[in-house]
Tab-separated table of C-alpha atoms in Angstrom:
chain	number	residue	atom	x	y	z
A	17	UNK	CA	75.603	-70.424	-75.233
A	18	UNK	CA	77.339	-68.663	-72.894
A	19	UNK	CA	80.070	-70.720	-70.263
A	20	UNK	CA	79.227	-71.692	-66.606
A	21	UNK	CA	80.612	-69.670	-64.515
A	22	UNK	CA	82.539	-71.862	-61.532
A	23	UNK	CA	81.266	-71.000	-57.936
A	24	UNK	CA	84.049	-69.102	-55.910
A	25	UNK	CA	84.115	-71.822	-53.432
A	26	UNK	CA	83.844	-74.899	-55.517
A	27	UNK	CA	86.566	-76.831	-55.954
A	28	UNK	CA	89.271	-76.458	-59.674
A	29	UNK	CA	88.307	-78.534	-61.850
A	30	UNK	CA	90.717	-79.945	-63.859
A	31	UNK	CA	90.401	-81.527	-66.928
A	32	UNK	CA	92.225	-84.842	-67.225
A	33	UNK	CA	93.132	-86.320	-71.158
A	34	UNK	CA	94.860	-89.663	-71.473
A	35	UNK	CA	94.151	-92.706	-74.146
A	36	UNK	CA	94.776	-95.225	-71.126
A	37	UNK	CA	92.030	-96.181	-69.401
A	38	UNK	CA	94.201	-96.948	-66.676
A	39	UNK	CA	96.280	-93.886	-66.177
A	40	UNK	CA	93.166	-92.117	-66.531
A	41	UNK	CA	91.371	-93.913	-63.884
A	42	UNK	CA	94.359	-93.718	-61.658
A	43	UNK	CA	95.171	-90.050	-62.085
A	44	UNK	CA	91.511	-89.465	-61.374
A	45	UNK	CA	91.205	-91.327	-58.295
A	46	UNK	CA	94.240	-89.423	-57.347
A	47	UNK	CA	92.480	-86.150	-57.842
A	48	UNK	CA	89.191	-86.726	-56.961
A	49	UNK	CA	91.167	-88.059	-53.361
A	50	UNK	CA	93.136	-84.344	-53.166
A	51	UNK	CA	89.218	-82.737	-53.761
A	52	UNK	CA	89.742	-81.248	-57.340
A	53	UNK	CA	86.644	-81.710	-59.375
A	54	UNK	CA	87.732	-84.242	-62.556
A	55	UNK	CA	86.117	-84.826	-65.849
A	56	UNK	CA	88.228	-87.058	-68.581
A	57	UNK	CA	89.056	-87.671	-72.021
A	58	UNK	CA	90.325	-90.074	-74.166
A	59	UNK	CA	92.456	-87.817	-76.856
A	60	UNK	CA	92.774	-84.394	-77.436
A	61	UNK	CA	89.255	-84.226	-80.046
A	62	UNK	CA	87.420	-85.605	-76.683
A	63	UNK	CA	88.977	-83.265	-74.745
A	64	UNK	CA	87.815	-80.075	-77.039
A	65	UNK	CA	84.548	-81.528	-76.928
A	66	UNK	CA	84.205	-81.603	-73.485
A	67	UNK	CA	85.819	-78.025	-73.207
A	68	UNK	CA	82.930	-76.860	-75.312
A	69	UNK	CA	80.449	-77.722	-72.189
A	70	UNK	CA	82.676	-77.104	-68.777
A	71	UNK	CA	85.241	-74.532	-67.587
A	72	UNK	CA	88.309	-75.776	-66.282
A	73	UNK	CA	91.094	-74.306	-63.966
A	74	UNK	CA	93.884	-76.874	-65.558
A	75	UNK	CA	94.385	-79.203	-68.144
A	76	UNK	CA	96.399	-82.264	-67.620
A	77	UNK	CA	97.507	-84.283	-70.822
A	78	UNK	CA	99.334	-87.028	-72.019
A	79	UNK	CA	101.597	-85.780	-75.054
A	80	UNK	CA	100.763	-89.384	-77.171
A	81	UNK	CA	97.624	-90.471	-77.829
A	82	UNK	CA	95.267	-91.695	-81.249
A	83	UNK	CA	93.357	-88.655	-83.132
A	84	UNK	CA	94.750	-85.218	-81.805
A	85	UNK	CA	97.990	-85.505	-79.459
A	86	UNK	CA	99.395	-83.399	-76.133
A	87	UNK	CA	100.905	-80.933	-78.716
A	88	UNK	CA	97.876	-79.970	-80.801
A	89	UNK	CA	95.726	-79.954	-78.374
A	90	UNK	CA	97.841	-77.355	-76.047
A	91	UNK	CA	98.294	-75.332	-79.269
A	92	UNK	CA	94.790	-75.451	-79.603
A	93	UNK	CA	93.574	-74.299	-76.498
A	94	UNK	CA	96.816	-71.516	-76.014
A	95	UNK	CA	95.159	-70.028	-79.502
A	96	UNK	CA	92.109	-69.670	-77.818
A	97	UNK	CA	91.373	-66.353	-75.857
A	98	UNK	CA	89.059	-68.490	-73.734
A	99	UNK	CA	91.544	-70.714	-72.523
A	100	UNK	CA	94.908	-69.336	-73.499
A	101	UNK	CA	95.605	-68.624	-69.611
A	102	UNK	CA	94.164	-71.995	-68.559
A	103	UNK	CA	97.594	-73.877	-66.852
A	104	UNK	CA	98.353	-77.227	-68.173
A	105	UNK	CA	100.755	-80.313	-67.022
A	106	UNK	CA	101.599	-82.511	-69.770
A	107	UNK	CA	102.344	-85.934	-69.097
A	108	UNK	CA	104.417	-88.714	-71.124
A	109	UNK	CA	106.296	-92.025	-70.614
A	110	UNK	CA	108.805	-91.099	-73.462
A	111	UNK	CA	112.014	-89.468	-73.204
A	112	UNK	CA	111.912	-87.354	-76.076
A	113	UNK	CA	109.500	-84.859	-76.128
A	114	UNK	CA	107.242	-84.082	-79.386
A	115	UNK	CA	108.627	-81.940	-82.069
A	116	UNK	CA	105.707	-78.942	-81.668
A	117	UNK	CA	105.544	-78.891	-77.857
A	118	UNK	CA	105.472	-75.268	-76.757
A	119	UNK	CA	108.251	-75.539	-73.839
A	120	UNK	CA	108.455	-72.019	-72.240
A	121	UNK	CA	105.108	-70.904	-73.420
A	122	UNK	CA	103.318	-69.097	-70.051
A	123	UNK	CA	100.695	-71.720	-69.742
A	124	UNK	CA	102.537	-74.927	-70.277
A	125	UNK	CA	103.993	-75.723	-66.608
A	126	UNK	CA	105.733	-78.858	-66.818
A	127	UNK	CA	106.457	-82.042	-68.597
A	128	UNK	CA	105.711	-84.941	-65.900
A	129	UNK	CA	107.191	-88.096	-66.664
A	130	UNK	CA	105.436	-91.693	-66.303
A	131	UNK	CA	105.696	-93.250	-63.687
A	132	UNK	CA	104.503	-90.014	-61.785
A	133	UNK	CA	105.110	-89.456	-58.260
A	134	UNK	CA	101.794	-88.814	-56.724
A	135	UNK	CA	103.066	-86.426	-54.678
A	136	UNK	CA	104.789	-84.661	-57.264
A	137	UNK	CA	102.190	-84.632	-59.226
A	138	UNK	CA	99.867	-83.098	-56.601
A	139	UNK	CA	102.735	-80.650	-55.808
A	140	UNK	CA	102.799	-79.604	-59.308
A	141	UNK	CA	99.080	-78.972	-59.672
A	142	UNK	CA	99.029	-76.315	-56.857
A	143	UNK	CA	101.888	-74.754	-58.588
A	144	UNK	CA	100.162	-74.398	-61.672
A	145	UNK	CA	96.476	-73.346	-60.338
A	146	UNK	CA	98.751	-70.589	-57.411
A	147	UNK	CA	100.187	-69.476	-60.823
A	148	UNK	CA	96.601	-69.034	-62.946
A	149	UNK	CA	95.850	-65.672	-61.904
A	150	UNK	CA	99.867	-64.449	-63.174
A	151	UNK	CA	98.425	-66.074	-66.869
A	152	UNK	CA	95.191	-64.688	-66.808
A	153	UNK	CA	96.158	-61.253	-66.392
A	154	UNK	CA	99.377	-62.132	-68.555
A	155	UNK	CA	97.194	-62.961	-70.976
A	156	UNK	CA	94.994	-59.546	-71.087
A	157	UNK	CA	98.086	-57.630	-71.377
């Protein structure tokens, strides 16, 4: 079944993966409030589900979380031709970042740490969707 194409005019959509309820509901009401379209998951096995249904402009993670963490599931959707260009923000309250992460790979932006500045945070997701068309045609080279 082929993908939905997203409307020139409508809104990224970003797709938001934390295991806490409450970041999740608090990073969403942050971008729903900046105008981004937002679906969420719970770990990184929801969040290939829901990739299997919905194109996204960015992915937003948390690196720690139950079933399939940050890591695997940005390795997972970089070895994807599909979404290999997609930008993503990982996010974690730790200080030491996962053994795995791929720091410096095109697609991975930036590590935010929690607690996020919102405006940082909303600073950070213009960066990365300003930088998606650089990927995409990165990634077609």
């Amino acid at each position: 079944m082929p993908k939905p194409v997203p409307l020139p005019d409508a809104p990224p959509a970003v797709l938001l993966v934390d295991d806490s309820a409450v970041v999740r509901v608090k990073l969403k009401k942050l971008l729903d409030s900046a105008g981004y379209r937002v679906a969420v998951a719970r770990d990184g096995l929801d969040a290939l589900e829901v990739m299997r249904g919905q194109t996204f402009e960015l992915l937003i993670t948390d690196l720690e979380m139950p079933n399939m963490d940050g890591a695997t599931l940005i390795a997972a959707v970089q070895s994807k031709a599909q979404t290999r260009a997609m930008p993503i923000l990982a996010i974690t309250g730790h200080e030491q970042l996962p053994a795995g992460l791929p720091l410096g790979s095109s697609s991975l932006r930036q590590v935010l740490r929690k607690p996020w500045v919102d405006a940082e945070v909303l600073a950070q997701i213009a960066a990365a969707l300003n930088a998606a068309p650089a990927l995409r045609q990165a990634a077609l080279a």
